[in-house]
Amino acid sequence: MAPEDDRTDDDVPVTGKVREKLVETKQAWAREGRLLTGESYPLGGTATRERLPPGQTLVKDWPVLDLGVQPDVAPDRWRLRVEGLVQAPVRLTLDEFMALPQAELVNDIHCVTQWSRYDNHWQGVLAKHLVELARPKEEARFVAFTSYDGYTTNVPLAEFTRDEVLLAHSWEGKPLTRQHGGPVRVVLPRLYFWKSPKWVTRIELLREDRPGFWEVRGYHNNGDPWLEERYG
């Protein structure tokens, strides 16, 4: 993770410090299989229960979990790169990103710390559209994400290009707040939410998998909520 006052390739300041004790605590949770919940509320019936992965608690709020770093990325300084094993590397400003075809999706999200939130309304750009623009090479099989706070995570390319995956700039009709990953974050609803990085700035297509920040600290490499793939 980036230390205080480090800067990205675009010279955007990253503010705050990683809470090393929090990282150590979460690593211990991974070893022990411990969980954390948000503010829960009663389930409304069988149909609702069938949407809830095993071990999860339904919440109405949207808990904020980070490493103590919430980079303040001004909209005019935000950049997104799609590169690596691609034939046409993509580099976008926020205005250019907003000019791409937009999508509105509704989905549930599930956090590894045992909370789930139903019916989130997102606006953004479909991930598969960005990948199509970059024209991936045949040998591209995986995706590695990098965020403005230095956070990294990884998924198979086939997972990233599913129809329900997008790079979101808005939630519930309003721009994403800084604490929830604005200006733009990834939303991969089929996986635990640590696989949906906030403040995304780089998407790299790779031949070989590259485990990210939590994956090398005891978290599962895949992260399927229905299989309870919390920890490796």
mmCIF file with all atom_site columns, C-alpha atoms in Angstrom:
data_model
loop_
_atom_site.group_PDB
_atom_site.id
_atom_site.type_symbol
_atom_site.label_atom_id
_atom_site.label_alt_id
_atom_site.label_comp_id
_atom_site.label_asym_id
_atom_site.label_entity_id
_atom_site.label_seq_id
_atom_site.pdbx_PDB_ins_code
_atom_site.Cartn_x
_atom_site.Cartn_y
_atom_site.Cartn_z
_atom_site.occupancy
_atom_site.B_iso_or_equiv
_atom_site.pdbx_formal_charge
_atom_site.auth_seq_id
_atom_site.auth_comp_id
_atom_site.auth_asym_id
_atom_site.auth_atom_id
_atom_site.pdbx_PDB_model_num
ATOM 1   C CA . MET A 1 1   ? 0.000   0.000   0.000   1.00 0.00 ? 1   MET A CA 1
ATOM 2   C CA . ALA A 1 2   ? 1.130   3.519   -0.693  1.00 0.00 ? 2   ALA A CA 1
ATOM 3   C CA . PRO A 1 3   ? 2.569   5.447   2.254   1.00 0.00 ? 3   PRO A CA 1
ATOM 4   C CA . GLU A 1 4   ? 1.533   8.954   3.141   1.00 0.00 ? 4   GLU A CA 1
ATOM 5   C CA . ASP A 1 5   ? 2.428   11.570  0.515   1.00 0.00 ? 5   ASP A CA 1
ATOM 6   C CA . ASP A 1 6   ? 3.251   8.977   -2.146  1.00 0.00 ? 6   ASP A CA 1
ATOM 7   C CA . ARG A 1 7   ? 1.992   9.846   -5.594  1.00 0.00 ? 7   ARG A CA 1
ATOM 8   C CA . THR A 1 8   ? 0.618   7.837   -8.461  1.00 0.00 ? 8   THR A CA 1
ATOM 9   C CA . ASP A 1 9   ? 1.749   7.916   -12.080 1.00 0.00 ? 9   ASP A CA 1
ATOM 10  C CA . ASP A 1 10  ? -0.600  10.868  -12.523 1.00 0.00 ? 10  ASP A CA 1
ATOM 11  C CA . ASP A 1 11  ? 0.893   12.724  -9.549  1.00 0.00 ? 11  ASP A CA 1
ATOM 12  C CA . VAL A 1 12  ? -2.314  12.464  -7.543  1.00 0.00 ? 12  VAL A CA 1
ATOM 13  C CA . PRO A 1 13  ? -1.622  12.669  -3.795  1.00 0.00 ? 13  PRO A CA 1
ATOM 14  C CA . VAL A 1 14  ? -2.606  9.702   -1.681  1.00 0.00 ? 14  VAL A CA 1
ATOM 15  C CA . THR A 1 15  ? -3.591  10.913  1.772   1.00 0.00 ? 15  THR A CA 1
ATOM 16  C CA . GLY A 1 16  ? -3.654  9.062   5.064   1.00 0.00 ? 16  GLY A CA 1
ATOM 17  C CA . LYS A 1 17  ? -1.768  6.065   6.361   1.00 0.00 ? 17  LYS A CA 1
ATOM 18  C CA . VAL A 1 18  ? -2.510  2.383   6.189   1.00 0.00 ? 18  VAL A CA 1
ATOM 19  C CA . ARG A 1 19  ? -3.651  1.118   9.564   1.00 0.00 ? 19  ARG A CA 1
ATOM 20  C CA . GLU A 1 20  ? -1.042  -1.577  10.000  1.00 0.00 ? 20  GLU A CA 1
ATOM 21  C CA . LYS A 1 21  ? -2.718  -2.874  13.154  1.00 0.00 ? 21  LYS A CA 1
ATOM 22  C CA . LEU A 1 22  ? -5.976  -3.290  11.216  1.00 0.00 ? 22  LEU A CA 1
ATOM 23  C CA . VAL A 1 23  ? -4.162  -5.247  8.520   1.00 0.00 ? 23  VAL A CA 1
ATOM 24  C CA . GLU A 1 24  ? -2.591  -7.457  11.181  1.00 0.00 ? 24  GLU A CA 1
ATOM 25  C CA . THR A 1 25  ? -5.989  -7.947  12.816  1.00 0.00 ? 25  THR A CA 1
ATOM 26  C CA . LYS A 1 26  ? -7.636  -8.938  9.556   1.00 0.00 ? 26  LYS A CA 1
ATOM 27  C CA . GLN A 1 27  ? -4.838  -11.361 8.821   1.00 0.00 ? 27  GLN A CA 1
ATOM 28  C CA . ALA A 1 28  ? -5.498  -12.914 12.216  1.00 0.00 ? 28  ALA A CA 1
ATOM 29  C CA . TRP A 1 29  ? -9.223  -13.094 11.399  1.00 0.00 ? 29  TRP A CA 1
ATOM 30  C CA . ALA A 1 30  ? -8.327  -14.920 8.200   1.00 0.00 ? 30  ALA A CA 1
ATOM 31  C CA . ARG A 1 31  ? -6.297  -17.445 10.167  1.00 0.00 ? 31  ARG A CA 1
ATOM 32  C CA . GLU A 1 32  ? -9.071  -17.867 12.739  1.00 0.00 ? 32  GLU A CA 1
ATOM 33  C CA . GLY A 1 33  ? -12.027 -17.619 10.320  1.00 0.00 ? 33  GLY A CA 1
ATOM 34  C CA . ARG A 1 34  ? -13.540 -14.742 12.348  1.00 0.00 ? 34  ARG A CA 1
ATOM 35  C CA . LEU A 1 35  ? -16.310 -12.564 10.930  1.00 0.00 ? 35  LEU A CA 1
ATOM 36  C CA . LEU A 1 36  ? -17.740 -9.062  11.388  1.00 0.00 ? 36  LEU A CA 1
ATOM 37  C CA . THR A 1 37  ? -21.288 -7.874  10.744  1.00 0.00 ? 37  THR A CA 1
ATOM 38  C CA . GLY A 1 38  ? -23.033 -4.608  10.046  1.00 0.00 ? 38  GLY A CA 1
ATOM 39  C CA . GLU A 1 39  ? -26.405 -3.546  11.522  1.00 0.00 ? 39  GLU A CA 1
ATOM 40  C CA . SER A 1 40  ? -28.737 -6.423  10.703  1.00 0.00 ? 40  SER A CA 1
ATOM 41  C CA . TYR A 1 41  ? -32.506 -6.499  10.196  1.00 0.00 ? 41  TYR A CA 1
ATOM 42  C CA . PRO A 1 42  ? -35.031 -9.366  9.955   1.00 0.00 ? 42  PRO A CA 1
ATOM 43  C CA . LEU A 1 43  ? -35.354 -11.267 6.708   1.00 0.00 ? 43  LEU A CA 1
ATOM 44  C CA . GLY A 1 44  ? -38.670 -10.925 4.939   1.00 0.00 ? 44  GLY A CA 1
ATOM 45  C CA . GLY A 1 45  ? -39.422 -14.501 3.894   1.00 0.00 ? 45  GLY A CA 1
ATOM 46  C CA . THR A 1 46  ? -38.223 -17.524 1.975   1.00 0.00 ? 46  THR A CA 1
ATOM 47  C CA . ALA A 1 47  ? -37.601 -15.650 -1.283  1.00 0.00 ? 47  ALA A CA 1
ATOM 48  C CA . THR A 1 48  ? -35.405 -13.166 0.561   1.00 0.00 ? 48  THR A CA 1
ATOM 49  C CA . ARG A 1 49  ? -33.525 -15.889 2.405   1.00 0.00 ? 49  ARG A CA 1
ATOM 50  C CA . GLU A 1 50  ? -32.726 -17.664 -0.852  1.00 0.00 ? 50  GLU A CA 1
ATOM 51  C CA . ARG A 1 51  ? -30.780 -14.585 -1.956  1.00 0.00 ? 51  ARG A CA 1
ATOM 52  C CA . LEU A 1 52  ? -28.538 -14.640 1.102   1.00 0.00 ? 52  LEU A CA 1
ATOM 53  C CA . PRO A 1 53  ? -25.310 -16.671 0.815   1.00 0.00 ? 53  PRO A CA 1
ATOM 54  C CA . PRO A 1 54  ? -24.457 -18.978 3.720   1.00 0.00 ? 54  PRO A CA 1
ATOM 55  C CA . GLY A 1 55  ? -22.974 -17.308 6.771   1.00 0.00 ? 55  GLY A CA 1
ATOM 56  C CA . GLN A 1 56  ? -24.131 -13.815 5.748   1.00 0.00 ? 56  GLN A CA 1
ATOM 57  C CA . THR A 1 57  ? -26.205 -11.248 7.678   1.00 0.00 ? 57  THR A CA 1
ATOM 58  C CA . LEU A 1 58  ? -28.511 -8.864  5.836   1.00 0.00 ? 58  LEU A CA 1
ATOM 59  C CA . VAL A 1 59  ? -27.932 -5.130  6.477   1.00 0.00 ? 59  VAL A CA 1
ATOM 60  C CA . LYS A 1 60  ? -29.674 -1.903  5.460   1.00 0.00 ? 60  LYS A CA 1
ATOM 61  C CA . ASP A 1 61  ? -26.648 0.338   5.897   1.00 0.00 ? 61  ASP A CA 1
ATOM 62  C CA . TRP A 1 62  ? -23.502 0.170   3.779   1.00 0.00 ? 62  TRP A CA 1
ATOM 63  C CA . PRO A 1 63  ? -20.576 -0.461  6.137   1.00 0.00 ? 63  PRO A CA 1
ATOM 64  C CA . VAL A 1 64  ? -17.340 1.350   5.293   1.00 0.00 ? 64  VAL A CA 1
ATOM 65  C CA . LEU A 1 65  ? -14.279 -0.875  5.468   1.00 0.00 ? 65  LEU A CA 1
ATOM 66  C CA . ASP A 1 66  ? -10.864 0.317   4.353   1.00 0.00 ? 66  ASP A CA 1
ATOM 67  C CA . LEU A 1 67  ? -7.251  0.375   5.444   1.00 0.00 ? 67  LEU A CA 1
ATOM 68  C CA . GLY A 1 68  ? -7.282  3.915   6.780   1.00 0.00 ? 68  GLY A CA 1
ATOM 69  C CA . VAL A 1 69  ? -6.499  5.417   3.368   1.00 0.00 ? 69  VAL A CA 1
ATOM 70  C CA . GLN A 1 70  ? -9.285  7.207   1.507   1.00 0.00 ? 70  GLN A CA 1
ATOM 71  C CA . PRO A 1 71  ? -7.547  9.002   -1.367  1.00 0.00 ? 71  PRO A CA 1
ATOM 72  C CA . ASP A 1 72  ? -9.081  12.310  -2.351  1.00 0.00 ? 72  ASP A CA 1
ATOM 73  C CA . VAL A 1 73  ? -8.940  12.043  -6.144  1.00 0.00 ? 73  VAL A CA 1
ATOM 74  C CA . ALA A 1 74  ? -10.250 15.175  -7.822  1.00 0.00 ? 74  ALA A CA 1
ATOM 75  C CA . PRO A 1 75  ? -12.484 14.342  -10.810 1.00 0.00 ? 75  PRO A CA 1
ATOM 76  C CA . ASP A 1 76  ? -10.258 16.293  -13.217 1.00 0.00 ? 76  ASP A CA 1
ATOM 77  C CA . ARG A 1 77  ? -7.212  14.301  -12.060 1.00 0.00 ? 77  ARG A CA 1
ATOM 78  C CA . TRP A 1 78  ? -8.738  10.819  -12.183 1.00 0.00 ? 78  TRP A CA 1
ATOM 79  C CA . ARG A 1 79  ? -7.389  8.507   -14.883 1.00 0.00 ? 79  ARG A CA 1
ATOM 80  C CA . LEU A 1 80  ? -8.195  4.934   -15.830 1.00 0.00 ? 80  LEU A CA 1
ATOM 81  C CA . ARG A 1 81  ? -5.789  2.692   -17.727 1.00 0.00 ? 81  ARG A CA 1
ATOM 82  C CA . VAL A 1 82  ? -6.648  -0.660  -19.302 1.00 0.00 ? 82  VAL A CA 1
ATOM 83  C CA . GLU A 1 83  ? -3.393  -2.228  -20.382 1.00 0.00 ? 83  GLU A CA 1
ATOM 84  C CA . GLY A 1 84  ? -1.167  -5.289  -20.246 1.00 0.00 ? 84  GLY A CA 1
ATOM 85  C CA . LEU A 1 85  ? -1.975  -8.016  -22.767 1.00 0.00 ? 85  LEU A CA 1
ATOM 86  C CA . VAL A 1 86  ? -4.136  -5.813  -24.972 1.00 0.00 ? 86  VAL A CA 1
ATOM 87  C CA . GLN A 1 87  ? -3.855  -4.658  -28.563 1.00 0.00 ? 87  GLN A CA 1
ATOM 88  C CA . ALA A 1 88  ? -5.240  -1.171  -27.931 1.00 0.00 ? 88  ALA A CA 1
ATOM 89  C CA . PRO A 1 89  ? -4.358  0.187   -24.468 1.00 0.00 ? 89  PRO A CA 1
ATOM 90  C CA . VAL A 1 90  ? -7.052  2.459   -23.071 1.00 0.00 ? 90  VAL A CA 1
ATOM 91  C CA . ARG A 1 91  ? -6.421  5.623   -21.072 1.00 0.00 ? 91  ARG A CA 1
ATOM 92  C CA . LEU A 1 92  ? -9.430  7.666   -20.007 1.00 0.00 ? 92  LEU A CA 1
ATOM 93  C CA . THR A 1 93  ? -10.164 10.888  -18.166 1.00 0.00 ? 93  THR A CA 1
ATOM 94  C CA . LEU A 1 94  ? -13.376 10.989  -16.160 1.00 0.00 ? 94  LEU A CA 1
ATOM 95  C CA . ASP A 1 95  ? -15.092 13.024  -18.894 1.00 0.00 ? 95  ASP A CA 1
ATOM 96  C CA . GLU A 1 96  ? -14.087 10.409  -21.474 1.00 0.00 ? 96  GLU A CA 1
ATOM 97  C CA . PHE A 1 97  ? -15.244 7.626   -19.180 1.00 0.00 ? 97  PHE A CA 1
ATOM 98  C CA . MET A 1 98  ? -18.621 9.329   -18.706 1.00 0.00 ? 98  MET A CA 1
ATOM 99  C CA . ALA A 1 99  ? -18.975 9.717   -22.488 1.00 0.00 ? 99  ALA A CA 1
ATOM 100 C CA . LEU A 1 100 ? -18.868 5.925   -22.977 1.00 0.00 ? 100 LEU A CA 1
ATOM 101 C CA . PRO A 1 101 ? -22.153 3.976   -23.182 1.00 0.00 ? 101 PRO A CA 1
ATOM 102 C CA . GLN A 1 102 ? -23.675 3.934   -19.727 1.00 0.00 ? 102 GLN A CA 1
ATOM 103 C CA . ALA A 1 103 ? -25.468 1.111   -17.941 1.00 0.00 ? 103 ALA A CA 1
ATOM 104 C CA . GLU A 1 104 ? -27.783 0.931   -14.940 1.00 0.00 ? 104 GLU A CA 1
ATOM 105 C CA . LEU A 1 105 ? -27.736 -2.288  -12.920 1.00 0.00 ? 105 LEU A CA 1
ATOM 106 C CA . VAL A 1 106 ? -29.324 -3.506  -9.705  1.00 0.00 ? 106 VAL A CA 1
ATOM 107 C CA . ASN A 1 107 ? -27.596 -6.204  -7.681  1.00 0.00 ? 107 ASN A CA 1
ATOM 108 C CA . ASP A 1 108 ? -26.801 -7.538  -4.228  1.00 0.00 ? 108 ASP A CA 1
ATOM 109 C CA . ILE A 1 109 ? -23.387 -7.188  -2.625  1.00 0.00 ? 109 ILE A CA 1
ATOM 110 C CA . HIS A 1 110 ? -21.747 -9.550  -0.152  1.00 0.00 ? 110 HIS A CA 1
ATOM 111 C CA . CYS A 1 111 ? -18.783 -8.703  2.068   1.00 0.00 ? 111 CYS A CA 1
ATOM 112 C CA . VAL A 1 112 ? -16.351 -11.271 3.391   1.00 0.00 ? 112 VAL A CA 1
ATOM 113 C CA . THR A 1 113 ? -16.946 -9.793  6.861   1.00 0.00 ? 113 THR A CA 1
ATOM 114 C CA . GLN A 1 114 ? -20.380 -11.446 6.810   1.00 0.00 ? 114 GLN A CA 1
ATOM 115 C CA . TRP A 1 115 ? -22.762 -8.687  5.736   1.00 0.00 ? 115 TRP A CA 1
ATOM 116 C CA . SER A 1 116 ? -24.887 -8.503  2.584   1.00 0.00 ? 116 SER A CA 1
ATOM 117 C CA . ARG A 1 117 ? -26.931 -5.644  1.155   1.00 0.00 ? 117 ARG A CA 1
ATOM 118 C CA . TYR A 1 118 ? -29.749 -6.183  -1.334  1.00 0.00 ? 118 TYR A CA 1
ATOM 119 C CA . ASP A 1 119 ? -30.891 -4.133  -4.354  1.00 0.00 ? 119 ASP A CA 1
ATOM 120 C CA . ASN A 1 120 ? -28.052 -1.686  -4.913  1.00 0.00 ? 120 ASN A CA 1
ATOM 121 C CA . HIS A 1 121 ? -28.660 0.621   -7.884  1.00 0.00 ? 121 HIS A CA 1
ATOM 122 C CA . TRP A 1 122 ? -25.494 1.409   -9.825  1.00 0.00 ? 122 TRP A CA 1
ATOM 123 C CA . GLN A 1 123 ? -24.677 3.561   -12.829 1.00 0.00 ? 123 GLN A CA 1
ATOM 124 C CA . GLY A 1 124 ? -21.466 3.126   -14.771 1.00 0.00 ? 124 GLY A CA 1
ATOM 125 C CA . VAL A 1 125 ? -19.702 1.474   -17.687 1.00 0.00 ? 125 VAL A CA 1
ATOM 126 C CA . LEU A 1 126 ? -19.878 -2.260  -18.277 1.00 0.00 ? 126 LEU A CA 1
ATOM 127 C CA . ALA A 1 127 ? -16.533 -3.957  -17.709 1.00 0.00 ? 127 ALA A CA 1
ATOM 128 C CA . LYS A 1 128 ? -16.919 -6.031  -20.848 1.00 0.00 ? 128 LYS A CA 1
ATOM 129 C CA . HIS A 1 129 ? -17.222 -2.835  -22.902 1.00 0.00 ? 129 HIS A CA 1
ATOM 130 C CA . LEU A 1 130 ? -13.906 -1.527  -21.576 1.00 0.00 ? 130 LEU A CA 1
ATOM 131 C CA . VAL A 1 131 ? -12.248 -4.847  -22.314 1.00 0.00 ? 131 VAL A CA 1
ATOM 132 C CA . GLU A 1 132 ? -13.663 -4.820  -25.841 1.00 0.00 ? 132 GLU A CA 1
ATOM 133 C CA . LEU A 1 133 ? -12.187 -1.356  -26.381 1.00 0.00 ? 133 LEU A CA 1
ATOM 134 C CA . ALA A 1 134 ? -8.765  -2.621  -25.302 1.00 0.00 ? 134 ALA A CA 1
ATOM 135 C CA . ARG A 1 135 ? -8.980  -5.718  -27.548 1.00 0.00 ? 135 ARG A CA 1
ATOM 136 C CA . PRO A 1 136 ? -7.385  -8.374  -25.316 1.00 0.00 ? 136 PRO A CA 1
ATOM 137 C CA . LYS A 1 137 ? -4.752  -10.659 -26.743 1.00 0.00 ? 137 LYS A CA 1
ATOM 138 C CA . GLU A 1 138 ? -5.504  -14.368 -26.960 1.00 0.00 ? 138 GLU A CA 1
ATOM 139 C CA . GLU A 1 139 ? -3.175  -15.217 -24.080 1.00 0.00 ? 139 GLU A CA 1
ATOM 140 C CA . ALA A 1 140 ? -4.911  -12.835 -21.620 1.00 0.00 ? 140 ALA A CA 1
ATOM 141 C CA . ARG A 1 141 ? -6.563  -14.895 -18.878 1.00 0.00 ? 141 ARG A CA 1
ATOM 142 C CA . PHE A 1 142 ? -6.511  -12.799 -15.706 1.00 0.00 ? 142 PHE A CA 1
ATOM 143 C CA . VAL A 1 143 ? -7.069  -9.249  -14.506 1.00 0.00 ? 143 VAL A CA 1
ATOM 144 C CA . ALA A 1 144 ? -5.139  -7.335  -11.843 1.00 0.00 ? 144 ALA A CA 1
ATOM 145 C CA . PHE A 1 145 ? -6.595  -4.112  -10.412 1.00 0.00 ? 145 PHE A CA 1
ATOM 146 C CA . THR A 1 146 ? -4.661  -1.243  -8.846  1.00 0.00 ? 146 THR A CA 1
ATOM 147 C CA . SER A 1 147 ? -6.325  1.556   -6.896  1.00 0.00 ? 147 SER A CA 1
ATOM 148 C CA . TYR A 1 148 ? -5.243  5.077   -6.010  1.00 0.00 ? 148 TYR A CA 1
ATOM 149 C CA . ASP A 1 149 ? -4.467  3.958   -2.454  1.00 0.00 ? 149 ASP A CA 1
ATOM 150 C CA . GLY A 1 150 ? -2.152  1.243   -3.750  1.00 0.00 ? 150 GLY A CA 1
ATOM 151 C CA . TYR A 1 151 ? -4.647  -1.554  -3.090  1.00 0.00 ? 151 TYR A CA 1
ATOM 152 C CA . THR A 1 152 ? -4.565  -4.511  -5.492  1.00 0.00 ? 152 THR A CA 1
ATOM 153 C CA . THR A 1 153 ? -6.759  -7.513  -6.178  1.00 0.00 ? 153 THR A CA 1
ATOM 154 C CA . ASN A 1 154 ? -7.240  -10.069 -8.933  1.00 0.00 ? 154 ASN A CA 1
ATOM 155 C CA . VAL A 1 155 ? -9.918  -12.032 -10.820 1.00 0.00 ? 155 VAL A CA 1
ATOM 156 C CA . PRO A 1 156 ? -10.068 -14.230 -13.920 1.00 0.00 ? 156 PRO A CA 1
ATOM 157 C CA . LEU A 1 157 ? -10.775 -12.267 -17.086 1.00 0.00 ? 157 LEU A CA 1
ATOM 158 C CA . ALA A 1 158 ? -13.904 -14.375 -17.654 1.00 0.00 ? 158 ALA A CA 1
ATOM 159 C CA . GLU A 1 159 ? -15.211 -13.205 -14.252 1.00 0.00 ? 159 GLU A CA 1
ATOM 160 C CA . PHE A 1 160 ? -14.529 -9.546  -15.005 1.00 0.00 ? 160 PHE A CA 1
ATOM 161 C CA . THR A 1 161 ? -16.384 -9.637  -18.339 1.00 0.00 ? 161 THR A CA 1
ATOM 162 C CA . ARG A 1 162 ? -19.639 -11.075 -16.980 1.00 0.00 ? 162 ARG A CA 1
ATOM 163 C CA . ASP A 1 163 ? -22.771 -9.113  -17.890 1.00 0.00 ? 163 ASP A CA 1
ATOM 164 C CA . GLU A 1 164 ? -23.373 -7.844  -14.340 1.00 0.00 ? 164 GLU A CA 1
ATOM 165 C CA . VAL A 1 165 ? -19.900 -6.372  -13.780 1.00 0.00 ? 165 VAL A CA 1
ATOM 166 C CA . LEU A 1 166 ? -19.334 -2.646  -14.178 1.00 0.00 ? 166 LEU A CA 1
ATOM 167 C CA . LEU A 1 167 ? -17.154 0.253   -13.193 1.00 0.00 ? 167 LEU A CA 1
ATOM 168 C CA . ALA A 1 168 ? -19.560 2.390   -11.221 1.00 0.00 ? 168 ALA A CA 1
ATOM 169 C CA . HIS A 1 169 ? -19.525 6.152   -10.764 1.00 0.00 ? 169 HIS A CA 1
ATOM 170 C CA . SER A 1 170 ? -22.940 6.415   -9.056  1.00 0.00 ? 170 SER A CA 1
ATOM 171 C CA . TRP A 1 171 ? -24.921 4.545   -6.404  1.00 0.00 ? 171 TRP A CA 1
ATOM 172 C CA . GLU A 1 172 ? -28.621 5.087   -5.712  1.00 0.00 ? 172 GLU A CA 1
ATOM 173 C CA . GLY A 1 173 ? -28.715 7.927   -8.226  1.00 0.00 ? 173 GLY A CA 1
ATOM 174 C CA . LYS A 1 174 ? -25.888 9.941   -6.695  1.00 0.00 ? 174 LYS A CA 1
ATOM 175 C CA . PRO A 1 175 ? -22.135 10.094  -7.416  1.00 0.00 ? 175 PRO A CA 1
ATOM 176 C CA . LEU A 1 176 ? -20.139 7.623   -5.386  1.00 0.00 ? 176 LEU A CA 1
ATOM 177 C CA . THR A 1 177 ? -18.756 9.234   -2.265  1.00 0.00 ? 177 THR A CA 1
ATOM 178 C CA . ARG A 1 178 ? -15.063 9.183   -1.512  1.00 0.00 ? 178 ARG A CA 1
ATOM 179 C CA . GLN A 1 179 ? -15.565 6.718   1.352   1.00 0.00 ? 179 GLN A CA 1
ATOM 180 C CA . HIS A 1 180 ? -17.240 4.231   -0.972  1.00 0.00 ? 180 HIS A CA 1
ATOM 181 C CA . GLY A 1 181 ? -14.659 4.498   -3.727  1.00 0.00 ? 181 GLY A CA 1
ATOM 182 C CA . GLY A 1 182 ? -15.535 7.559   -5.805  1.00 0.00 ? 182 GLY A CA 1
ATOM 183 C CA . PRO A 1 183 ? -14.975 8.790   -8.425  1.00 0.00 ? 183 PRO A CA 1
ATOM 184 C CA . VAL A 1 184 ? -15.081 5.212   -9.813  1.00 0.00 ? 184 VAL A CA 1
ATOM 185 C CA . ARG A 1 185 ? -14.993 1.740   -8.320  1.00 0.00 ? 185 ARG A CA 1
ATOM 186 C CA . VAL A 1 186 ? -15.313 -1.791  -9.652  1.00 0.00 ? 186 VAL A CA 1
ATOM 187 C CA . VAL A 1 187 ? -18.487 -3.755  -8.856  1.00 0.00 ? 187 VAL A CA 1
ATOM 188 C CA . LEU A 1 188 ? -18.253 -7.550  -9.154  1.00 0.00 ? 188 LEU A CA 1
ATOM 189 C CA . PRO A 1 189 ? -21.442 -8.642  -7.382  1.00 0.00 ? 189 PRO A CA 1
ATOM 190 C CA . ARG A 1 190 ? -20.894 -12.390 -7.799  1.00 0.00 ? 190 ARG A CA 1
ATOM 191 C CA . LEU A 1 191 ? -17.808 -12.327 -5.559  1.00 0.00 ? 191 LEU A CA 1
ATOM 192 C CA . TYR A 1 192 ? -17.083 -11.074 -2.052  1.00 0.00 ? 192 TYR A CA 1
ATOM 193 C CA . PHE A 1 193 ? -16.753 -7.319  -2.147  1.00 0.00 ? 193 PHE A CA 1
ATOM 194 C CA . TRP A 1 194 ? -13.001 -7.108  -1.482  1.00 0.00 ? 194 TRP A CA 1
ATOM 195 C CA . LYS A 1 195 ? -12.753 -8.171  -5.136  1.00 0.00 ? 195 LYS A CA 1
ATOM 196 C CA . SER A 1 196 ? -14.493 -4.901  -6.118  1.00 0.00 ? 196 SER A CA 1
ATOM 197 C CA . PRO A 1 197 ? -11.750 -2.327  -5.548  1.00 0.00 ? 197 PRO A CA 1
ATOM 198 C CA . LYS A 1 198 ? -12.504 1.287   -4.700  1.00 0.00 ? 198 LYS A CA 1
ATOM 199 C CA . TRP A 1 199 ? -10.736 4.229   -6.380  1.00 0.00 ? 199 TRP A CA 1
ATOM 200 C CA . VAL A 1 200 ? -9.653  2.052   -9.306  1.00 0.00 ? 200 VAL A CA 1
ATOM 201 C CA . THR A 1 201 ? -7.063  3.518   -11.659 1.00 0.00 ? 201 THR A CA 1
ATOM 202 C CA . ARG A 1 202 ? -5.462  0.574   -13.453 1.00 0.00 ? 202 ARG A CA 1
ATOM 203 C CA . ILE A 1 203 ? -6.801  -2.635  -15.006 1.00 0.00 ? 203 ILE A CA 1
ATOM 204 C CA . GLU A 1 204 ? -4.072  -4.928  -16.274 1.00 0.00 ? 204 GLU A CA 1
ATOM 205 C CA . LEU A 1 205 ? -4.703  -8.036  -18.362 1.00 0.00 ? 205 LEU A CA 1
ATOM 206 C CA . LEU A 1 206 ? -2.306  -10.860 -17.630 1.00 0.00 ? 206 LEU A CA 1
ATOM 207 C CA . ARG A 1 207 ? -1.329  -14.328 -18.804 1.00 0.00 ? 207 ARG A CA 1
ATOM 208 C CA . GLU A 1 208 ? -0.712  -15.605 -15.263 1.00 0.00 ? 208 GLU A CA 1
ATOM 209 C CA . ASP A 1 209 ? -2.702  -14.882 -12.130 1.00 0.00 ? 209 ASP A CA 1
ATOM 210 C CA . ARG A 1 210 ? -1.306  -12.272 -9.722  1.00 0.00 ? 210 ARG A CA 1
ATOM 211 C CA . PRO A 1 211 ? -2.751  -12.439 -6.195  1.00 0.00 ? 211 PRO A CA 1
ATOM 212 C CA . GLY A 1 212 ? -3.452  -9.040  -4.657  1.00 0.00 ? 212 GLY A CA 1
ATOM 213 C CA . PHE A 1 213 ? -3.241  -7.364  -1.256  1.00 0.00 ? 213 PHE A CA 1
ATOM 214 C CA . TRP A 1 214 ? -5.614  -9.579  0.721   1.00 0.00 ? 214 TRP A CA 1
ATOM 215 C CA . GLU A 1 215 ? -5.021  -12.703 -1.348  1.00 0.00 ? 215 GLU A CA 1
ATOM 216 C CA . VAL A 1 216 ? -1.410  -12.868 -0.161  1.00 0.00 ? 216 VAL A CA 1
ATOM 217 C CA . ARG A 1 217 ? -2.544  -12.212 3.431   1.00 0.00 ? 217 ARG A CA 1
ATOM 218 C CA . GLY A 1 218 ? -4.764  -15.236 3.927   1.00 0.00 ? 218 GLY A CA 1
ATOM 219 C CA . TYR A 1 219 ? -7.893  -14.456 1.904   1.00 0.00 ? 219 TYR A CA 1
ATOM 220 C CA . HIS A 1 220 ? -9.216  -16.888 -0.705  1.00 0.00 ? 220 HIS A CA 1
ATOM 221 C CA . ASN A 1 221 ? -7.992  -16.304 -4.249  1.00 0.00 ? 221 ASN A CA 1
ATOM 222 C CA . ASN A 1 222 ? -11.473 -16.652 -5.758  1.00 0.00 ? 222 ASN A CA 1
ATOM 223 C CA . GLY A 1 223 ? -13.978 -15.351 -3.174  1.00 0.00 ? 223 GLY A CA 1
ATOM 224 C CA . ASP A 1 224 ? -17.323 -16.946 -4.093  1.00 0.00 ? 224 ASP A CA 1
ATOM 225 C CA . PRO A 1 225 ? -19.891 -16.130 -1.340  1.00 0.00 ? 225 PRO A CA 1
ATOM 226 C CA . TRP A 1 226 ? -22.064 -19.138 -2.141  1.00 0.00 ? 226 TRP A CA 1
ATOM 227 C CA . LEU A 1 227 ? -19.095 -21.438 -1.557  1.00 0.00 ? 227 LEU A CA 1
ATOM 228 C CA . GLU A 1 228 ? -17.991 -19.399 1.503   1.00 0.00 ? 228 GLU A CA 1
ATOM 229 C CA . GLU A 1 229 ? -14.565 -18.864 -0.053  1.00 0.00 ? 229 GLU A CA 1
ATOM 230 C CA . ARG A 1 230 ? -13.528 -16.337 2.569   1.00 0.00 ? 230 ARG A CA 1
ATOM 231 C CA . TYR A 1 231 ? -10.084 -17.513 3.503   1.00 0.00 ? 231 TYR A CA 1
ATOM 232 C CA . GLY A 1 232 ? -7.458  -19.622 1.801   1.00 0.00 ? 232 GLY A CA 1
#
